[in-house]
Amino acid sequence: MSINDLFKALSDENRRKILDLLRNGDMTAGDIAHHFEISKAGISQHLSILKNAELVYAVKRGQFVYYSLNATVFQEVLKWIIQFNSNKLEEK
Amino acid sequence: MSINDLFKALSDENRRKILDLLRNGDMTAGDIAHHFEISKAGISQHLSILKNAELVYAVKRGQFVYYSLNATVFQEVLKWIIQFNSNKLEEK
DNA sequence: TAAGTAATTAAGTAAATACTTAAATAATGA
DNA sequence: TCATTATTTAAGTATTTACTTAATTACTTA
């Protein structure tokens, strides 16, 4: 996982929508796909990118794969962003 | 400016490096370009994307264009990210 | 006014990205 | 075992992106 993979993963609207959905709790790949117009395969590819960026966990249970948020990694992005806002505060 | 433009702007390594440079103070387009291997035109295009996302301000003074950070817009990203981390805290 | 400098815009290109459909893998249950 | 369901992987394609060089615009100063 790199900060670049992270920002790249977050740069797609559909992937951000997936993350938003997962805020309400774990979901299977299929459940996630139902919320989109694009194909299940397309969603699977987006999930793979999110998984590689470690923004989500994937756990297989039976024939389903459950996806959940990994809040830890969001903190990496938070740290990056905060650098810019803290400067603003110092100026005041 | 949209949250999408914002994340798209942040998804490029060179653009994030430009923002990092600007943390140390305002710089002209030329000064910025000196820190990169790519052409001045390439940097100008990156600056244009950052400007459209409102991540930077551009002010022309004489024949120079001075670029500076717009910390306000970083807060938009901050807000988006914090949604995910606040959930984490609630769980604890 | 003409030459030089700073920066952007235009036009073209190679690589990356987001999708598609079809095929493969894996688990379930009649 | 075989058909069904969930998901991923493969292969192909259209669009977007990040660059390049050349031309243009705007300003400065000799």
XYZ file of C-alpha atoms (C1' of nucleotides) in Angstrom:
244
model
C 0.000 0.000 0.000
C 1.281 3.449 -0.941
C -0.201 6.895 -0.505
C -0.374 6.974 -4.291
C -2.492 3.799 -4.501
C -4.684 5.343 -1.867
C -5.342 8.583 -3.706
C -5.724 6.722 -7.004
C -8.314 4.442 -5.374
C -10.205 7.439 -3.997
C -10.171 9.299 -7.320
C -13.053 7.292 -8.800
C -16.639 8.284 -8.062
C -17.963 4.696 -8.058
C -15.271 3.552 -5.642
C -16.035 6.417 -3.269
C -19.716 5.431 -3.464
C -18.767 1.848 -2.530
C -16.928 3.148 0.527
C -19.966 5.246 1.433
C -22.210 2.177 1.238
C -19.886 0.250 3.519
C -20.245 2.907 6.214
C -23.626 1.320 6.989
C -22.030 -2.064 7.609
C -20.473 -5.022 5.817
C -21.849 -6.039 2.438
C -21.303 -8.840 -0.049
C -19.919 -8.062 -3.499
C -23.349 -8.823 -4.944
C -25.196 -6.497 -2.573
C -22.769 -3.736 -3.444
C -23.217 -4.360 -7.173
C -27.012 -3.929 -6.853
C -26.469 -0.255 -6.052
C -24.753 0.410 -9.379
C -25.628 0.465 -13.055
C -22.325 -1.068 -14.118
C -21.714 -4.819 -14.368
C -20.870 -7.106 -11.465
C -17.467 -7.678 -13.055
C -16.873 -3.954 -13.117
C -17.709 -3.698 -9.428
C -15.452 -6.643 -8.681
C -12.588 -4.778 -10.327
C -13.312 -1.669 -8.280
C -13.386 -3.792 -5.122
C -10.028 -5.240 -6.067
C -8.529 -1.744 -6.330
C -10.000 -0.762 -2.950
C -8.636 -3.985 -1.439
C -5.167 -3.343 -2.854
C -5.219 0.138 -1.370
C -6.270 -1.561 1.889
C -9.299 0.706 2.129
C -11.465 -2.394 2.537
C -11.160 -5.893 3.940
C -12.594 -8.907 2.122
C -13.638 -12.084 3.932
C -15.055 -15.115 2.170
C -17.867 -16.925 3.971
C -19.391 -19.771 1.983
C -19.956 -18.587 -1.537
C -20.187 -14.932 -0.491
C -17.407 -12.401 -0.057
C -18.091 -9.839 2.636
C -16.492 -6.437 2.290
C -15.906 -4.010 5.135
C -14.167 -0.669 5.650
C -10.638 -0.449 6.992
C -10.817 2.854 8.875
C -7.105 2.640 9.764
C -6.005 3.466 6.250
C -8.259 6.510 6.043
C -6.067 7.955 8.779
C -3.124 7.913 6.360
C -5.038 10.205 4.034
C -6.162 12.273 7.000
C -2.526 12.778 8.020
C -1.623 13.891 4.506
C -4.463 16.408 4.353
C -3.929 17.788 7.837
C -0.419 18.989 6.916
C -2.094 21.608 4.760
C -4.714 22.743 7.230
C -2.399 23.010 10.223
C -0.346 25.567 8.313
C -3.501 27.621 7.831
C -4.087 27.640 11.589
C -0.532 28.735 12.350
C -0.983 31.757 10.113
C -3.915 33.048 12.148
C -15.421 22.833 -8.004
C -16.681 19.339 -7.172
C -15.445 16.746 -4.725
C -14.679 14.657 -7.794
C -12.422 17.326 -9.334
C -10.736 17.548 -5.967
C -9.926 13.854 -5.651
C -8.949 13.674 -9.331
C -6.563 16.592 -8.781
C -5.043 14.900 -5.737
C -4.632 11.548 -7.498
C -1.470 12.587 -9.340
C 1.913 12.321 -7.644
C 3.360 15.397 -9.362
C 0.382 17.515 -8.401
C 0.653 16.423 -4.780
C 4.335 17.338 -4.910
C 3.427 20.806 -6.193
C 1.061 21.261 -3.234
C 3.843 20.126 -0.902
C 6.209 22.716 -2.371
C 3.632 25.455 -1.873
C 3.464 24.682 1.863
C 6.740 26.592 2.155
C 5.223 29.695 0.605
C 4.072 31.149 -2.709
C 6.025 30.284 -5.832
C 5.979 31.275 -9.486
C 5.114 28.691 -12.129
C 8.751 28.716 -13.223
C 10.111 28.150 -9.716
C 7.751 25.212 -9.340
C 8.807 23.757 -12.686
C 12.467 23.784 -11.604
C 11.649 21.083 -9.041
C 10.461 18.643 -11.719
C 11.891 16.678 -14.602
C 8.874 17.229 -16.822
C 8.477 20.225 -19.150
C 7.269 23.671 -18.100
C 4.191 23.121 -20.255
C 3.448 19.915 -18.387
C 3.680 21.736 -15.051
C 1.467 24.523 -16.381
C -1.184 21.904 -17.183
C -0.916 20.428 -13.688
C -1.249 23.910 -12.199
C -4.348 24.465 -14.296
C -5.931 21.292 -12.865
C -5.055 22.354 -9.309
C -6.480 25.813 -9.998
C -9.740 24.352 -11.361
C -10.054 22.208 -8.254
C -9.450 25.434 -6.299
C -6.597 23.791 -4.421
C -4.391 26.734 -5.405
C -4.757 30.412 -6.179
C -2.953 32.056 -9.079
C -2.067 35.747 -9.107
C -0.282 37.425 -11.979
C 2.275 40.064 -11.026
C 4.161 41.470 -13.964
C 5.261 38.606 -16.160
C 5.190 36.115 -13.282
C 2.284 34.078 -11.990
C 2.426 33.398 -8.275
C 0.767 30.260 -6.995
C -0.361 29.708 -3.421
C -2.308 27.085 -1.473
C -6.007 27.461 -0.791
C -6.257 25.700 2.564
C -10.047 26.169 2.609
C -10.620 23.535 -0.033
C -8.494 20.971 1.797
C -11.153 21.116 4.482
C -13.679 19.720 1.998
C -11.515 16.631 1.595
C -10.971 16.532 5.337
C -14.742 16.493 5.889
C -15.130 13.630 3.436
C -12.419 11.556 5.094
C -13.543 12.246 8.644
C -16.901 10.581 7.976
C -15.037 7.291 7.861
C -12.882 7.773 10.905
C -15.636 9.065 13.192
C -17.454 5.765 12.679
C -14.348 3.959 13.862
C -14.337 5.972 17.072
C -17.999 5.236 17.771
C -17.287 1.512 17.616
C -14.734 1.679 20.402
C 10.239 48.894 -31.207
C 12.499 44.595 -31.121
C 14.544 40.863 -28.399
C 14.182 38.211 -24.348
C 11.659 35.929 -20.633
C 7.498 33.732 -18.284
C 3.700 31.255 -18.863
C -0.074 29.167 -21.292
C -2.390 26.933 -25.147
C -2.592 23.714 -29.095
C -1.975 19.487 -31.171
C -0.411 15.036 -31.092
C 0.793 10.504 -28.717
C 1.585 6.609 -25.514
C -0.003 4.676 -21.462
C -3.479 4.149 -17.963
C -8.221 3.657 -16.721
C -13.015 2.152 -16.588
C -15.813 -0.338 -18.632
C -17.851 -4.610 -21.422
C -18.904 -9.722 -22.314
C -17.378 -14.350 -21.884
C -14.993 -17.818 -19.407
C -13.251 -19.702 -15.094
C -13.462 -20.810 -10.118
C -15.745 -22.052 -6.053
C -19.556 -23.180 -3.024
C -24.447 -24.846 -2.469
C -28.061 -27.968 -2.546
C -31.604 -30.857 -5.222
C -23.339 -35.583 -9.577
C -25.176 -31.708 -11.901
C -27.382 -27.263 -12.145
C -27.415 -22.858 -9.817
C -25.460 -18.914 -7.644
C -21.596 -15.706 -6.221
C -17.561 -13.893 -7.532
C -13.388 -13.195 -10.016
C -10.388 -13.295 -14.046
C -9.414 -12.689 -18.990
C -9.490 -10.257 -23.093
C -10.855 -6.539 -25.717
C -12.189 -1.521 -26.369
C -13.244 3.429 -25.849
C -12.038 7.213 -23.123
C -9.116 9.774 -20.208
C -4.771 11.158 -18.650
C -0.045 12.763 -18.559
C 3.127 13.906 -21.180
C 5.766 16.056 -25.466
C 7.186 19.927 -28.793
C 5.802 24.016 -31.201
C 3.196 28.116 -31.324
C 1.041 31.942 -28.880
C 0.283 35.561 -25.450
C 1.818 38.874 -22.232
C 5.162 41.487 -20.079
C 9.844 43.756 -19.621
C 13.684 46.234 -20.889
C 17.640 47.556 -23.944
